[in-house]
mmCIF file of C-alpha atoms and ligand atoms in Angstrom:
data_model
loop_
_atom_site.group_PDB
_atom_site.id
_atom_site.type_symbol
_atom_site.label_atom_id
_atom_site.label_comp_id
_atom_site.label_asym_id
_atom_site.label_seq_id
_atom_site.Cartn_x
_atom_site.Cartn_y
_atom_site.Cartn_z
ATOM 1 C CA UNK A 10 -0.112 0.332 -0.006
ATOM 2 C CA UNK A 11 1.648 2.986 -0.981
ATOM 3 C CA UNK A 12 1.778 5.604 1.647
ATOM 4 C CA UNK A 13 1.396 8.733 -1.103
ATOM 5 C CA UNK A 14 -1.854 7.237 -2.150
ATOM 6 C CA UNK A 15 -3.495 5.238 1.003
ATOM 7 C CA UNK A 16 -6.226 2.748 0.089
ATOM 8 C CA UNK A 17 -9.613 3.785 1.199
ATOM 9 C CA UNK A 18 -10.369 1.254 4.028
ATOM 10 C CA UNK A 19 -13.198 -1.795 2.994
ATOM 11 C CA UNK A 20 -13.096 -3.627 5.920
ATOM 12 C CA UNK A 21 -14.370 -3.217 9.613
ATOM 13 C CA UNK A 22 -12.819 -4.694 12.266
ATOM 14 C CA UNK A 23 -9.247 -6.217 12.418
ATOM 15 C CA UNK A 24 -9.825 -8.424 15.566
ATOM 16 C CA UNK A 25 -12.531 -9.409 18.035
ATOM 17 C CA UNK A 26 -12.359 -11.939 20.623
ATOM 18 C CA UNK A 27 -9.047 -13.135 21.649
ATOM 19 C CA UNK A 28 -7.907 -16.220 19.075
ATOM 20 C CA UNK A 29 -7.560 -19.437 20.828
ATOM 21 C CA UNK A 30 -4.213 -20.667 21.913
ATOM 22 C CA UNK A 31 -4.280 -23.226 18.942
ATOM 23 C CA UNK A 32 -5.267 -21.078 16.143
ATOM 24 C CA UNK A 33 -2.788 -18.216 17.819
ATOM 25 C CA UNK A 34 -0.050 -20.981 17.737
ATOM 26 C CA UNK A 35 -1.088 -21.458 14.066
ATOM 27 C CA UNK A 36 -0.315 -18.091 13.206
ATOM 28 C CA UNK A 37 2.983 -18.043 14.384
ATOM 29 C CA UNK A 38 4.018 -21.687 12.752
ATOM 30 C CA UNK A 39 1.715 -22.100 9.689
ATOM 31 C CA UNK A 40 1.025 -18.709 8.746
ATOM 32 C CA UNK A 41 4.695 -17.441 7.535
ATOM 33 C CA UNK A 42 4.894 -20.202 5.098
ATOM 34 C CA UNK A 43 1.234 -19.441 3.491
ATOM 35 C CA UNK A 44 1.914 -15.936 2.964
ATOM 36 C CA UNK A 45 2.796 -14.949 -0.612
ATOM 37 C CA UNK A 46 5.713 -12.838 -1.378
ATOM 38 C CA UNK A 47 5.195 -9.049 -0.734
ATOM 39 C CA UNK A 48 6.734 -8.256 -4.188
ATOM 40 C CA UNK A 49 5.287 -9.051 -7.632
ATOM 41 C CA UNK A 50 5.386 -12.881 -7.923
ATOM 42 C CA UNK A 51 4.080 -15.584 -10.612
ATOM 43 C CA UNK A 52 1.516 -17.793 -8.558
ATOM 44 C CA UNK A 53 2.636 -20.987 -10.755
ATOM 45 C CA UNK A 54 6.181 -20.352 -8.643
ATOM 46 C CA UNK A 55 4.343 -21.359 -5.647
ATOM 47 C CA UNK A 56 2.921 -24.315 -6.538
ATOM 48 C CA UNK A 57 4.232 -25.266 -10.198
ATOM 49 C CA UNK A 58 1.773 -28.447 -10.717
ATOM 50 C CA UNK A 59 -1.155 -26.488 -9.932
ATOM 51 C CA UNK A 60 -3.536 -26.206 -13.210
ATOM 52 C CA UNK A 61 -4.937 -22.832 -12.245
ATOM 53 C CA UNK A 62 -4.939 -20.637 -9.689
ATOM 54 C CA UNK A 63 -8.160 -19.014 -7.916
ATOM 55 C CA UNK A 64 -8.282 -15.863 -5.832
ATOM 56 C CA UNK A 65 -10.715 -15.399 -2.987
ATOM 57 C CA UNK A 66 -11.344 -11.803 -1.687
ATOM 58 C CA UNK A 67 -12.349 -11.421 2.350
ATOM 59 C CA UNK A 68 -12.673 -15.079 3.042
ATOM 60 C CA UNK A 69 -13.962 -14.493 6.600
ATOM 61 C CA UNK A 70 -13.505 -17.610 8.550
ATOM 62 C CA UNK A 71 -12.074 -19.415 5.129
ATOM 63 C CA UNK A 72 -14.904 -22.164 5.252
ATOM 64 C CA UNK A 73 -15.515 -21.746 1.565
ATOM 65 C CA UNK A 74 -11.687 -21.455 0.588
ATOM 66 C CA UNK A 75 -10.731 -24.533 2.577
ATOM 67 C CA UNK A 76 -13.752 -26.718 0.949
ATOM 68 C CA UNK A 77 -13.081 -25.396 -2.188
ATOM 69 C CA UNK A 78 -9.417 -26.164 -1.961
ATOM 70 C CA UNK A 79 -10.105 -29.701 -0.536
ATOM 71 C CA UNK A 80 -12.460 -30.297 -3.488
ATOM 72 C CA UNK A 81 -10.014 -28.878 -5.907
ATOM 73 C CA UNK A 82 -6.444 -30.183 -5.266
ATOM 74 C CA UNK A 83 -5.347 -29.374 -8.349
ATOM 75 C CA UNK A 84 -5.827 -25.519 -7.976
ATOM 76 C CA UNK A 85 -3.716 -23.157 -6.254
ATOM 77 C CA UNK A 86 -5.984 -20.747 -4.005
ATOM 78 C CA UNK A 87 -4.828 -17.514 -3.013
ATOM 79 C CA UNK A 88 -6.932 -15.890 -0.405
ATOM 80 C CA UNK A 89 -6.730 -12.447 1.147
ATOM 81 C CA UNK A 90 -8.338 -11.279 4.165
ATOM 82 C CA UNK A 91 -7.445 -8.536 6.948
ATOM 83 C CA UNK A 92 -9.863 -9.985 9.884
ATOM 84 C CA UNK A 93 -7.308 -11.596 12.263
ATOM 85 C CA UNK A 94 -9.773 -13.948 13.854
ATOM 86 C CA UNK A 95 -11.023 -14.935 10.433
ATOM 87 C CA UNK A 96 -7.403 -15.554 9.453
ATOM 88 C CA UNK A 97 -7.054 -17.485 12.539
ATOM 89 C CA UNK A 98 -9.840 -19.892 11.719
ATOM 90 C CA UNK A 99 -8.910 -20.387 8.022
ATOM 91 C CA UNK A 100 -5.147 -21.651 9.548
ATOM 92 C CA UNK A 101 -7.369 -24.358 11.406
ATOM 93 C CA UNK A 102 -9.201 -25.236 8.314
ATOM 94 C CA UNK A 103 -5.865 -25.471 6.620
ATOM 95 C CA UNK A 104 -4.267 -27.556 9.102
ATOM 96 C CA UNK A 105 -6.861 -29.718 9.876
ATOM 97 C CA UNK A 106 -7.388 -31.012 6.161
ATOM 98 C CA UNK A 107 -3.755 -30.563 5.448
ATOM 99 C CA UNK A 108 -4.678 -28.504 2.456
ATOM 100 C CA UNK A 109 -1.175 -27.884 0.256
ATOM 101 C CA UNK A 110 -2.883 -25.627 -1.773
ATOM 102 C CA UNK A 111 -4.071 -22.677 -0.161
ATOM 103 C CA UNK A 112 -1.864 -19.165 0.539
ATOM 104 C CA UNK A 113 -2.873 -16.849 2.586
ATOM 105 C CA UNK A 114 -2.510 -12.829 2.623
ATOM 106 C CA UNK A 115 -3.526 -11.675 5.802
ATOM 107 C CA UNK A 116 -3.910 -8.225 4.644
ATOM 108 C CA UNK A 117 -5.762 -5.972 2.110
ATOM 109 C CA UNK A 118 -6.577 -7.936 -1.249
ATOM 110 C CA UNK A 119 -5.854 -5.162 -3.196
ATOM 111 C CA UNK A 120 -1.925 -5.334 -1.862
ATOM 112 C CA UNK A 121 -1.862 -9.043 -2.730
ATOM 113 C CA UNK A 122 -3.942 -8.228 -6.649
ATOM 114 C CA UNK A 123 -1.051 -5.467 -6.998
ATOM 115 C CA UNK A 124 1.626 -8.296 -7.084
ATOM 116 C CA UNK A 125 0.289 -10.646 -9.774
ATOM 117 C CA UNK A 126 0.666 -10.665 -13.257
ATOM 118 C CA UNK A 127 -1.768 -10.206 -15.909
ATOM 119 C CA UNK A 128 -4.271 -13.028 -16.703
ATOM 120 C CA UNK A 129 -2.733 -15.299 -14.029
ATOM 121 C CA UNK A 130 -6.241 -15.996 -12.226
ATOM 122 C CA UNK A 131 -9.075 -18.491 -13.595
ATOM 123 C CA UNK A 132 -11.537 -17.754 -10.817
ATOM 124 C CA UNK A 133 -12.151 -14.769 -8.500
ATOM 125 C CA UNK A 134 -14.756 -14.999 -5.466
ATOM 126 C CA UNK A 135 -16.217 -11.881 -3.809
ATOM 127 C CA UNK A 136 -18.603 -13.337 -1.521
ATOM 128 C CA UNK A 137 -20.780 -11.369 1.119
ATOM 129 C CA UNK A 138 -18.307 -8.302 1.404
ATOM 130 C CA UNK A 139 -18.856 -5.930 3.896
ATOM 131 C CA UNK A 140 -21.858 -4.127 2.529
ATOM 132 C CA UNK A 141 -21.299 -0.523 3.494
ATOM 133 C CA UNK A 142 -25.105 0.275 3.586
ATOM 134 C CA UNK A 143 -25.025 3.884 4.418
ATOM 135 C CA UNK A 144 -24.744 6.598 1.615
ATOM 136 C CA UNK A 145 -21.233 8.308 3.102
ATOM 137 C CA UNK A 146 -19.736 4.513 3.122
ATOM 138 C CA UNK A 147 -20.447 3.474 -0.092
ATOM 139 C CA UNK A 148 -17.248 4.565 -1.167
ATOM 140 C CA UNK A 149 -15.724 1.916 1.154
ATOM 141 C CA UNK A 150 -17.064 -1.019 -0.945
ATOM 142 C CA UNK A 151 -14.764 -3.350 -2.410
ATOM 143 C CA UNK A 152 -16.348 -3.038 -5.937
ATOM 144 C CA UNK A 153 -15.417 0.114 -7.272
ATOM 145 C CA UNK A 154 -14.359 0.832 -11.155
ATOM 146 C CA UNK A 155 -10.538 0.464 -9.924
ATOM 147 C CA UNK A 156 -11.092 -2.867 -8.306
ATOM 148 C CA UNK A 157 -13.048 -4.254 -11.456
ATOM 149 C CA UNK A 158 -10.423 -3.017 -13.745
ATOM 150 C CA UNK A 159 -7.909 -4.650 -11.522
ATOM 151 C CA UNK A 160 -9.936 -8.009 -11.366
ATOM 152 C CA UNK A 161 -10.157 -7.717 -15.248
ATOM 153 C CA UNK A 162 -6.562 -7.278 -15.362
ATOM 154 C CA UNK A 163 -6.008 -10.565 -13.570
ATOM 155 C CA UNK A 164 -8.620 -13.013 -14.588
ATOM 156 C CA UNK A 165 -7.721 -14.368 -17.705
ATOM 157 C CA UNK A 166 -10.036 -14.625 -20.575
ATOM 158 C CA UNK A 167 -12.758 -17.441 -20.366
ATOM 159 C CA UNK A 168 -12.149 -17.046 -16.449
ATOM 160 C CA UNK A 169 -14.717 -16.337 -14.366
ATOM 161 C CA UNK A 170 -15.763 -14.190 -11.256
ATOM 162 C CA UNK A 171 -18.328 -14.808 -8.670
ATOM 163 C CA UNK A 172 -20.108 -11.661 -6.542
ATOM 164 C CA UNK A 173 -22.515 -12.856 -4.089
ATOM 165 C CA UNK A 174 -24.580 -10.492 -1.449
ATOM 166 C CA UNK A 175 -27.633 -10.146 0.882
ATOM 167 C CA UNK A 176 -27.724 -6.819 0.218
ATOM 168 C CA UNK A 177 -30.075 -5.509 -2.566
ATOM 169 C CA UNK A 178 -28.511 -2.246 -3.210
ATOM 170 C CA UNK A 179 -25.103 -3.548 -2.910
ATOM 171 C CA UNK A 180 -26.148 -6.537 -5.535
ATOM 172 C CA UNK A 181 -27.455 -3.606 -8.128
ATOM 173 C CA UNK A 182 -24.362 -1.452 -7.317
ATOM 174 C CA UNK A 183 -21.899 -4.330 -8.255
ATOM 175 C CA UNK A 184 -24.169 -5.537 -11.333
ATOM 176 C CA UNK A 185 -24.050 -2.072 -12.476
ATOM 177 C CA UNK A 186 -20.533 -1.749 -12.231
ATOM 178 C CA UNK A 187 -18.957 -5.004 -13.423
ATOM 179 C CA UNK A 188 -21.720 -5.394 -16.112
ATOM 180 C CA UNK A 189 -20.275 -1.736 -17.353
ATOM 181 C CA UNK A 190 -16.901 -3.484 -17.824
ATOM 182 C CA UNK A 191 -16.483 -4.675 -21.272
ATOM 183 C CA UNK A 192 -14.319 -6.851 -19.829
ATOM 184 C CA UNK A 193 -17.030 -9.038 -18.061
ATOM 185 C CA UNK A 194 -20.279 -10.363 -19.009
ATOM 186 C CA UNK A 195 -23.073 -11.508 -16.249
ATOM 187 C CA UNK A 196 -23.706 -15.266 -17.321
ATOM 188 C CA UNK A 197 -27.394 -15.622 -15.843
ATOM 189 C CA UNK A 198 -30.288 -16.499 -18.496
ATOM 190 C CA UNK A 199 -32.841 -16.878 -16.097
ATOM 191 C CA UNK A 200 -33.877 -15.763 -12.472
ATOM 192 C CA UNK A 201 -32.987 -18.609 -10.977
ATOM 193 C CA UNK A 202 -29.374 -18.614 -12.109
ATOM 194 C CA UNK A 203 -29.056 -15.503 -9.830
ATOM 195 C CA UNK A 204 -31.782 -16.444 -7.034
ATOM 196 C CA UNK A 205 -30.273 -20.137 -6.519
ATOM 197 C CA UNK A 206 -26.703 -21.227 -4.955
ATOM 198 C CA UNK A 207 -24.422 -22.056 -7.833
ATOM 199 C CA UNK A 208 -24.063 -25.860 -7.921
ATOM 200 C CA UNK A 209 -20.575 -25.480 -6.815
ATOM 201 C CA UNK A 210 -21.250 -23.034 -4.153
ATOM 202 C CA UNK A 211 -20.461 -23.783 -0.702
ATOM 203 C CA UNK A 212 -22.191 -21.658 2.006
ATOM 204 C CA UNK A 213 -20.454 -19.313 3.849
ATOM 205 C CA UNK A 214 -21.004 -18.383 7.561
ATOM 206 C CA UNK A 215 -22.012 -14.725 6.817
ATOM 207 C CA UNK A 216 -24.401 -16.313 4.120
ATOM 208 C CA UNK A 217 -25.681 -18.570 7.144
ATOM 209 C CA UNK A 218 -26.383 -15.288 9.076
ATOM 210 C CA UNK A 219 -29.127 -13.693 7.136
ATOM 211 C CA UNK A 220 -27.744 -9.761 7.996
ATOM 212 C CA UNK A 221 -28.783 -8.441 4.611
ATOM 213 C CA UNK A 222 -32.327 -7.138 3.292
ATOM 214 C CA UNK A 223 -32.556 -9.586 0.538
ATOM 215 C CA UNK A 224 -32.310 -13.439 -0.016
ATOM 216 C CA UNK A 225 -28.665 -14.117 -1.007
ATOM 217 C CA UNK A 226 -28.007 -13.181 -4.874
ATOM 218 C CA UNK A 227 -25.228 -14.988 -6.966
ATOM 219 C CA UNK A 228 -23.660 -12.926 -9.525
ATOM 220 C CA UNK A 229 -21.529 -15.005 -12.119
ATOM 221 C CA UNK A 230 -19.474 -13.249 -14.518
ATOM 222 C CA UNK A 231 -17.294 -14.462 -17.633
ATOM 223 C CA UNK A 232 -14.025 -12.847 -18.432
ATOM 224 C CA UNK A 233 -14.508 -12.032 -22.062
HETATM 225 C C1 SAM B 308 -19.000 -9.971 5.543
HETATM 226 S S1 SAM B 308 -17.528 -10.854 5.696
HETATM 227 C C2 SAM B 308 -17.945 -12.150 4.608
HETATM 228 C C3 SAM B 308 -16.783 -13.040 4.954
HETATM 229 C C4 SAM B 308 -16.911 -14.200 4.244
HETATM 230 N N1 SAM B 308 -16.572 -13.986 2.556
HETATM 231 C C5 SAM B 308 -18.212 -14.923 4.595
HETATM 232 O O1 SAM B 308 -19.504 -14.704 3.361
HETATM 233 O O2 SAM B 308 -18.448 -15.415 5.203
HETATM 234 C C6 SAM B 308 -16.327 -9.709 4.490
HETATM 235 C C7 SAM B 308 -15.119 -9.744 4.947
HETATM 236 O O3 SAM B 308 -14.531 -9.343 3.828
HETATM 237 C C8 SAM B 308 -13.339 -8.515 4.169
HETATM 238 N N2 SAM B 308 -12.515 -7.277 3.650
HETATM 239 C C9 SAM B 308 -12.853 -6.366 3.695
HETATM 240 N N3 SAM B 308 -12.363 -5.741 2.609
HETATM 241 C C10 SAM B 308 -11.010 -6.533 2.258
HETATM 242 C C11 SAM B 308 -10.265 -6.167 1.613
HETATM 243 N N4 SAM B 308 -10.111 -4.880 0.927
HETATM 244 N N5 SAM B 308 -9.308 -7.513 1.372
HETATM 245 C C12 SAM B 308 -9.724 -8.409 1.879
HETATM 246 N N6 SAM B 308 -10.756 -8.731 2.514
HETATM 247 C C13 SAM B 308 -11.626 -7.712 2.793
HETATM 248 C C14 SAM B 308 -13.251 -8.069 6.010
HETATM 249 O O4 SAM B 308 -12.372 -8.257 6.971
HETATM 250 C C15 SAM B 308 -14.785 -9.467 6.498
HETATM 251 O O5 SAM B 308 -13.927 -10.349 6.788
#
């Protein structure tokens, strides 16, 4: 993050309750080996046998990221999350399931994205991002023209981007901004395509909480 152009904070708290001792130990022992480089790098160097690289932005407790990684051991999954309790929880999943195909940036996804080369991702996930519903806070939403442009830079043609939210205004906001980019095409053909969870979706912790003002909506885009 450049000090000249600090990123507007898109996340809420960095820490909540004390981290359990076992998870705190994993932060010390496991996290350093999972952190991607803090300089430009090619994700293929992290796992040369990976068929694809995926990115999950704001993985929360990491349940979705870990379950996708377990399903697809041939894929390298990069996850970014600044919330320390979430990172600690994700480390527990990685450890318990002995996942060798997850790397964790314990910070802002935009910092990680800036280090990645063009077209290196096959999939991106932004699931139930912080909604920032108040008008004056909307500029903090992760989906902005700049982040959409960065996702377009990173996702290879034919790759996909999934956005999900249960806040109606954020769904419309994101649809307008992502579909406005010539780099992305919304794949929905009928209402069930956005009203029903996609076949490969794994329910997330925030999704279960039903804190939003509408039923969960899933927007799948293809990189044109
Ligand atoms: C409402 S939670 C949802 C977490 C998870 N995706 C789920 O569905 O359970 C949104 C998460 O996005 C994270 N977040 C917000 N801005 C972020 C950013 N710039 N980079 C990475 N994560 C971010 C927050 O810390 C928070 O944990």
